[in-house]
PDB file of C-alpha atoms in Angstrom:
ATOM      1  CA  UNK A  22     158.816 -70.094 -95.013  1.00 53.00           C
ATOM      2  CA  UNK A  23     161.527 -73.074 -94.003  1.00 54.00           C
ATOM      3  CA  UNK A  24     162.898 -70.691 -91.324  1.00 55.00           C
ATOM      4  CA  UNK A  25     159.959 -69.206 -90.181  1.00 52.00           C
ATOM      5  CA  UNK A  26     158.203 -72.582 -89.391  1.00 49.00           C
ATOM      6  CA  UNK A  27     160.987 -73.275 -86.483  1.00 53.00           C
ATOM      7  CA  UNK A  28     159.992 -70.000 -85.073  1.00 51.00           C
ATOM      8  CA  UNK A  29     156.723 -70.004 -84.594  1.00 52.00           C
ATOM      9  CA  UNK A  30     156.672 -74.360 -83.868  1.00 47.00           C
ATOM     10  CA  UNK A  31     159.196 -72.996 -80.921  1.00 46.00           C
ATOM     11  CA  UNK A  32     156.691 -70.353 -79.894  1.00 52.00           C
ATOM     12  CA  UNK A  33     154.048 -73.199 -79.694  1.00 53.00           C
ATOM     13  CA  UNK A  34     156.005 -75.378 -77.140  1.00 48.00           C
ATOM     14  CA  UNK A  35     157.048 -72.734 -75.207  1.00 52.00           C
ATOM     15  CA  UNK A  36     153.701 -71.925 -74.925  1.00 55.00           C
ATOM     16  CA  UNK A  37     152.422 -75.658 -73.844  1.00 55.00           C
ATOM     17  CA  UNK A  38     154.660 -75.869 -70.931  1.00 51.00           C
ATOM     18  CA  UNK A  39     152.985 -75.364 -66.762  1.00 52.00           C
ATOM     19  CA  UNK A  40     153.505 -72.258 -65.128  1.00 49.00           C
ATOM     20  CA  UNK A  41     156.794 -73.006 -63.076  1.00 48.00           C
ATOM     21  CA  UNK A  42     156.654 -73.940 -59.719  1.00 53.00           C
ATOM     22  CA  UNK A  43     157.766 -71.133 -56.889  1.00 55.00           C
ATOM     23  CA  UNK A  44     161.596 -71.908 -56.695  1.00 67.00           C
ATOM     24  CA  UNK A  45     163.463 -73.703 -54.137  1.00 64.00           C
ATOM     25  CA  UNK A  46     165.204 -69.872 -54.021  1.00 76.00           C
ATOM     26  CA  UNK A  47     162.536 -67.990 -52.933  1.00 93.00           C
ATOM     27  CA  UNK A  48     161.347 -70.677 -50.605  1.00 94.00           C
ATOM     28  CA  UNK A  49     164.312 -70.474 -48.960  1.00 94.00           C
ATOM     29  CA  UNK A  50     164.411 -67.232 -48.884  1.00 96.00           C
ATOM     30  CA  UNK A  51     161.129 -67.134 -47.222  1.00 97.00           C
ATOM     31  CA  UNK A  52     162.774 -69.357 -44.842  1.00 97.00           C
ATOM     32  CA  UNK A  53     165.448 -66.641 -43.728  1.00 97.00           C
ATOM     33  CA  UNK A  54     163.391 -64.148 -43.325  1.00 97.00           C
ATOM     34  CA  UNK A  55     160.879 -65.907 -41.283  1.00 98.00           C
ATOM     35  CA  UNK A  56     164.710 -67.687 -39.171  1.00 98.00           C
ATOM     36  CA  UNK A  57     166.078 -63.704 -38.892  1.00 98.00           C
ATOM     37  CA  UNK A  58     162.251 -62.328 -37.439  1.00 98.00           C
ATOM     38  CA  UNK A  59     162.576 -65.676 -35.360  1.00 98.00           C
ATOM     39  CA  UNK A  60     166.756 -64.560 -33.897  1.00 97.00           C
ATOM     40  CA  UNK A  61     165.601 -60.984 -33.703  1.00 97.00           C
ATOM     41  CA  UNK A  62     162.353 -61.780 -31.427  1.00 97.00           C
ATOM     42  CA  UNK A  63     164.455 -64.931 -29.004  1.00 95.00           C
ATOM     43  CA  UNK A  64     167.444 -61.706 -28.999  1.00 95.00           C
ATOM     44  CA  UNK A  65     165.479 -59.082 -27.182  1.00 94.00           C
ATOM     45  CA  UNK A  66     163.899 -61.916 -24.777  1.00 92.00           C
ATOM     46  CA  UNK A  67     160.544 -59.715 -24.378  1.00 90.00           C
ATOM     47  CA  UNK A  68     157.732 -61.003 -26.084  1.00 93.00           C
ATOM     48  CA  UNK A  69     156.656 -64.802 -25.019  1.00 93.00           C
ATOM     49  CA  UNK A  70     153.840 -65.015 -27.484  1.00 95.00           C
ATOM     50  CA  UNK A  71     155.777 -63.928 -30.423  1.00 97.00           C
ATOM     51  CA  UNK A  72     157.837 -66.383 -29.760  1.00 96.00           C
ATOM     52  CA  UNK A  73     155.773 -68.827 -28.949  1.00 96.00           C
ATOM     53  CA  UNK A  74     153.877 -68.289 -32.140  1.00 98.00           C
ATOM     54  CA  UNK A  75     156.460 -69.228 -35.113  1.00 98.00           C
ATOM     55  CA  UNK A  76     156.391 -73.099 -33.499  1.00 98.00           C
ATOM     56  CA  UNK A  77     153.211 -75.215 -34.432  1.00 98.00           C
ATOM     57  CA  UNK A  78     151.803 -77.006 -31.800  1.00 97.00           C
ATOM     58  CA  UNK A  79     152.983 -80.418 -31.793  1.00 98.00           C
ATOM     59  CA  UNK A  80     156.799 -78.994 -31.954  1.00 98.00           C
ATOM     60  CA  UNK A  81     159.066 -81.784 -31.990  1.00 98.00           C
ATOM     61  CA  UNK A  82     162.343 -80.002 -29.513  1.00 97.00           C
ATOM     62  CA  UNK A  83     165.065 -81.706 -28.583  1.00 96.00           C
ATOM     63  CA  UNK A  84     168.306 -79.802 -26.524  1.00 93.00           C
ATOM     64  CA  UNK A  85     171.017 -82.565 -27.708  1.00 93.00           C
ATOM     65  CA  UNK A  86     172.949 -81.956 -24.685  1.00 89.00           C
ATOM     66  CA  UNK A  87     170.499 -81.540 -21.558  1.00 89.00           C
ATOM     67  CA  UNK A  88     169.291 -84.573 -22.558  1.00 90.00           C
ATOM     68  CA  UNK A  89     165.761 -83.128 -23.013  1.00 92.00           C
ATOM     69  CA  UNK A  90     163.351 -84.764 -25.869  1.00 94.00           C
ATOM     70  CA  UNK A  91     159.738 -83.069 -25.913  1.00 94.00           C
ATOM     71  CA  UNK A  92     157.202 -83.080 -28.362  1.00 95.00           C
ATOM     72  CA  UNK A  93     154.542 -80.772 -27.897  1.00 96.00           C
ATOM     73  CA  UNK A  94     154.803 -76.741 -27.643  1.00 96.00           C
ATOM     74  CA  UNK A  95     153.101 -76.782 -24.207  1.00 95.00           C
ATOM     75  CA  UNK A  96     156.234 -78.709 -22.421  1.00 94.00           C
ATOM     76  CA  UNK A  97     158.808 -76.863 -24.790  1.00 94.00           C
ATOM     77  CA  UNK A  98     157.045 -73.337 -22.725  1.00 93.00           C
ATOM     78  CA  UNK A  99     157.228 -75.336 -20.050  1.00 91.00           C
ATOM     79  CA  UNK A 100     160.868 -75.955 -20.316  1.00 90.00           C
ATOM     80  CA  UNK A 101     161.724 -72.550 -21.617  1.00 87.00           C
ATOM     81  CA  UNK A 102     159.199 -70.630 -19.027  1.00 83.00           C
ATOM     82  CA  UNK A 103     160.394 -67.127 -19.735  1.00 83.00           C
ATOM     83  CA  UNK A 104     156.347 -66.167 -19.422  1.00 78.00           C
ATOM     84  CA  UNK A 105     157.585 -66.938 -14.999  1.00 78.00           C
ATOM     85  CA  UNK A 106     160.361 -66.730 -15.103  1.00 76.00           C
ATOM     86  CA  UNK A 107     159.746 -62.716 -13.141  1.00 76.00           C
ATOM     87  CA  UNK A 108     162.733 -60.873 -12.272  1.00 77.00           C
ATOM     88  CA  UNK A 109     164.586 -63.464 -12.558  1.00 83.00           C
ATOM     89  CA  UNK A 110     166.324 -63.043 -16.090  1.00 87.00           C
ATOM     90  CA  UNK A 111     168.280 -59.642 -16.278  1.00 87.00           C
ATOM     91  CA  UNK A 112     170.214 -58.807 -19.720  1.00 87.00           C
ATOM     92  CA  UNK A 113     172.868 -55.830 -18.246  1.00 89.00           C
ATOM     93  CA  UNK A 114     171.427 -53.170 -19.805  1.00 90.00           C
ATOM     94  CA  UNK A 115     167.475 -53.286 -21.727  1.00 88.00           C
ATOM     95  CA  UNK A 116     168.984 -52.764 -24.787  1.00 92.00           C
ATOM     96  CA  UNK A 117     171.065 -55.862 -24.476  1.00 92.00           C
ATOM     97  CA  UNK A 118     170.567 -57.712 -26.913  1.00 94.00           C
ATOM     98  CA  UNK A 119     170.605 -61.815 -25.611  1.00 92.00           C
ATOM     99  CA  UNK A 120     172.083 -63.844 -28.760  1.00 93.00           C
ATOM    100  CA  UNK A 121     174.312 -62.846 -31.025  1.00 94.00           C
ATOM    101  CA  UNK A 122     174.236 -64.812 -34.726  1.00 97.00           C
ATOM    102  CA  UNK A 123     177.069 -64.618 -35.633  1.00 97.00           C
ATOM    103  CA  UNK A 124     176.268 -66.521 -39.086  1.00 97.00           C
ATOM    104  CA  UNK A 125     172.664 -68.256 -40.263  1.00 98.00           C
ATOM    105  CA  UNK A 126     172.724 -70.950 -43.227  1.00 97.00           C
ATOM    106  CA  UNK A 127     168.915 -71.954 -44.354  1.00 97.00           C
ATOM    107  CA  UNK A 128     167.117 -73.986 -47.288  1.00 95.00           C
ATOM    108  CA  UNK A 129     163.743 -74.104 -49.117  1.00 95.00           C
ATOM    109  CA  UNK A 130     163.209 -76.073 -45.078  1.00 96.00           C
ATOM    110  CA  UNK A 131     165.822 -74.983 -42.917  1.00 98.00           C
ATOM    111  CA  UNK A 132     167.810 -72.959 -40.920  1.00 98.00           C
ATOM    112  CA  UNK A 133     170.818 -73.297 -38.868  1.00 98.00           C
ATOM    113  CA  UNK A 134     172.156 -70.768 -36.915  1.00 98.00           C
ATOM    114  CA  UNK A 135     175.466 -70.191 -34.650  1.00 97.00           C
ATOM    115  CA  UNK A 136     175.646 -67.303 -32.193  1.00 96.00           C
ATOM    116  CA  UNK A 137     176.263 -66.583 -28.585  1.00 93.00           C
ATOM    117  CA  UNK A 138     174.792 -65.678 -25.822  1.00 92.00           C
ATOM    118  CA  UNK A 139     175.671 -63.080 -23.906  1.00 90.00           C
ATOM    119  CA  UNK A 140     175.802 -62.232 -20.745  1.00 89.00           C
ATOM    120  CA  UNK A 141     173.137 -61.465 -18.335  1.00 87.00           C
ATOM    121  CA  UNK A 142     171.617 -61.954 -14.361  1.00 87.00           C
ATOM    122  CA  UNK A 143     169.868 -65.348 -13.297  1.00 85.00           C
ATOM    123  CA  UNK A 144     168.657 -65.205  -9.616  1.00 86.00           C
ATOM    124  CA  UNK A 145     171.495 -62.380  -9.500  1.00 87.00           C
ATOM    125  CA  UNK A 146     174.064 -64.451 -10.483  1.00 84.00           C
ATOM    126  CA  UNK A 147     176.280 -63.101 -13.370  1.00 86.00           C
ATOM    127  CA  UNK A 148     176.307 -65.572 -16.560  1.00 82.00           C
ATOM    128  CA  UNK A 149     179.392 -64.761 -18.256  1.00 79.00           C
ATOM    129  CA  UNK A 150     181.690 -65.579 -21.046  1.00 67.00           C
ATOM    130  CA  UNK A 151     184.411 -67.688 -18.666  1.00 69.00           C
ATOM    131  CA  UNK A 152     182.721 -71.057 -20.387  1.00 68.00           C
ATOM    132  CA  UNK A 153     181.758 -70.363 -23.484  1.00 71.00           C
ATOM    133  CA  UNK A 154     177.634 -69.922 -24.643  1.00 87.00           C
ATOM    134  CA  UNK A 155     178.015 -70.591 -27.548  1.00 92.00           C
ATOM    135  CA  UNK A 156     174.768 -72.278 -29.451  1.00 94.00           C
ATOM    136  CA  UNK A 157     173.517 -73.868 -32.738  1.00 97.00           C
ATOM    137  CA  UNK A 158     170.420 -73.918 -33.443  1.00 97.00           C
ATOM    138  CA  UNK A 159     168.214 -76.328 -36.735  1.00 98.00           C
ATOM    139  CA  UNK A 160     164.742 -75.023 -37.410  1.00 98.00           C
ATOM    140  CA  UNK A 161     162.695 -77.050 -39.105  1.00 98.00           C
ATOM    141  CA  UNK A 162     159.815 -75.449 -41.285  1.00 98.00           C
ATOM    142  CA  UNK A 163     156.755 -77.139 -42.381  1.00 97.00           C
ATOM    143  CA  UNK A 164     154.797 -75.666 -45.673  1.00 96.00           C
ATOM    144  CA  UNK A 165     153.143 -72.712 -43.393  1.00 97.00           C
ATOM    145  CA  UNK A 166     157.101 -71.416 -42.037  1.00 98.00           C
ATOM    146  CA  UNK A 167     156.139 -72.694 -38.965  1.00 98.00           C
ATOM    147  CA  UNK A 168     158.443 -74.505 -36.612  1.00 98.00           C
ATOM    148  CA  UNK A 169     157.679 -78.157 -37.134  1.00 98.00           C
ATOM    149  CA  UNK A 170     161.036 -78.969 -35.192  1.00 98.00           C
ATOM    150  CA  UNK A 171     164.366 -77.696 -33.449  1.00 98.00           C
ATOM    151  CA  UNK A 172     167.922 -79.259 -31.833  1.00 98.00           C
ATOM    152  CA  UNK A 173     169.883 -76.941 -29.476  1.00 96.00           C
ATOM    153  CA  UNK A 174     172.917 -77.326 -29.065  1.00 95.00           C
ATOM    154  CA  UNK A 175     174.094 -74.889 -26.273  1.00 91.00           C
ATOM    155  CA  UNK A 176     177.664 -74.354 -24.972  1.00 89.00           C
ATOM    156  CA  UNK A 177     176.312 -74.796 -20.941  1.00 84.00           C
ATOM    157  CA  UNK A 178     178.325 -74.622 -17.780  1.00 79.00           C
ATOM    158  CA  UNK A 179     180.182 -77.473 -15.821  1.00 80.00           C
ATOM    159  CA  UNK A 180     177.677 -77.443 -13.235  1.00 82.00           C
ATOM    160  CA  UNK A 181     174.288 -77.642 -15.747  1.00 80.00           C
ATOM    161  CA  UNK A 182     176.752 -81.018 -17.545  1.00 84.00           C
ATOM    162  CA  UNK A 183     177.201 -82.393 -14.544  1.00 87.00           C
ATOM    163  CA  UNK A 184     173.684 -81.645 -12.827  1.00 85.00           C
ATOM    164  CA  UNK A 185     172.878 -83.764 -16.778  1.00 86.00           C
ATOM    165  CA  UNK A 186     175.154 -86.074 -16.036  1.00 89.00           C
ATOM    166  CA  UNK A 187     174.520 -87.607 -12.749  1.00 89.00           C
ATOM    167  CA  UNK A 188     170.154 -87.382 -14.112  1.00 87.00           C
ATOM    168  CA  UNK A 189     171.177 -89.538 -16.707  1.00 87.00           C
ATOM    169  CA  UNK A 190     172.951 -91.945 -13.859  1.00 89.00           C
ATOM    170  CA  UNK A 191     170.557 -91.909 -11.784  1.00 90.00           C
ATOM    171  CA  UNK A 192     167.081 -91.826 -14.126  1.00 87.00           C
ATOM    172  CA  UNK A 193     168.531 -92.240 -17.111  1.00 85.00           C
ATOM    173  CA  UNK A 194     168.383 -90.482 -20.296  1.00 81.00           C
ATOM    174  CA  UNK A 195     165.079 -90.518 -20.872  1.00 82.00           C
ATOM    175  CA  UNK A 196     162.926 -89.633 -17.751  1.00 83.00           C
ATOM    176  CA  UNK A 197     162.855 -85.725 -17.593  1.00 83.00           C
ATOM    177  CA  UNK A 198     164.632 -83.421 -14.905  1.00 84.00           C
ATOM    178  CA  UNK A 199     163.208 -82.451 -12.289  1.00 82.00           C
ATOM    179  CA  UNK A 200     162.583 -79.076 -13.172  1.00 81.00           C
ATOM    180  CA  UNK A 201     160.756 -79.702 -15.647  1.00 82.00           C
ATOM    181  CA  UNK A 202     157.238 -79.980 -15.518  1.00 83.00           C
ATOM    182  CA  UNK A 203     155.339 -81.549 -18.107  1.00 83.00           C
ATOM    183  CA  UNK A 204     151.777 -81.832 -16.142  1.00 83.00           C
ATOM    184  CA  UNK A 205     149.232 -81.654 -18.862  1.00 82.00           C
ATOM    185  CA  UNK A 206     147.718 -78.203 -18.858  1.00 77.00           C
TER     186      UNK A 206
END
């Protein structure tokens, strides 16, 4: 009886524990799967609506080097404008990936990707790797695995950086560039 009582007590205590919360490992795996699908969609660069579906409407977006901060999905759409480019953007070949992710680090709410943009044509000019084209993108996910915040660090070429510095000198870093139309839809 002395040996049976501790076993019964232990079994009783174990049965009284609350159901375990979903593990952080499971959540991190879901964030990783969503981030991988997001970057695969970005790399294909053919399905604008699918890419936009990863985001919340109240997305906070920041491009650090361009000094641009936006506070909604519609403003983000005006920044990227893939759906309005027409033939201005062209991959070197149809099956080429627009970008390659070299590493992806995730937690239960954040994914950070490092990679490289592959060469492409824009307005018939080859945008090549002479200046680097590396990137780091931070994606912050909400409880529904929608991107609530994105921070981009892209390695831009010298003309783009000069234009950003001129804009900041002329109108300040909080004023969006003239090419970015933020007139409400």
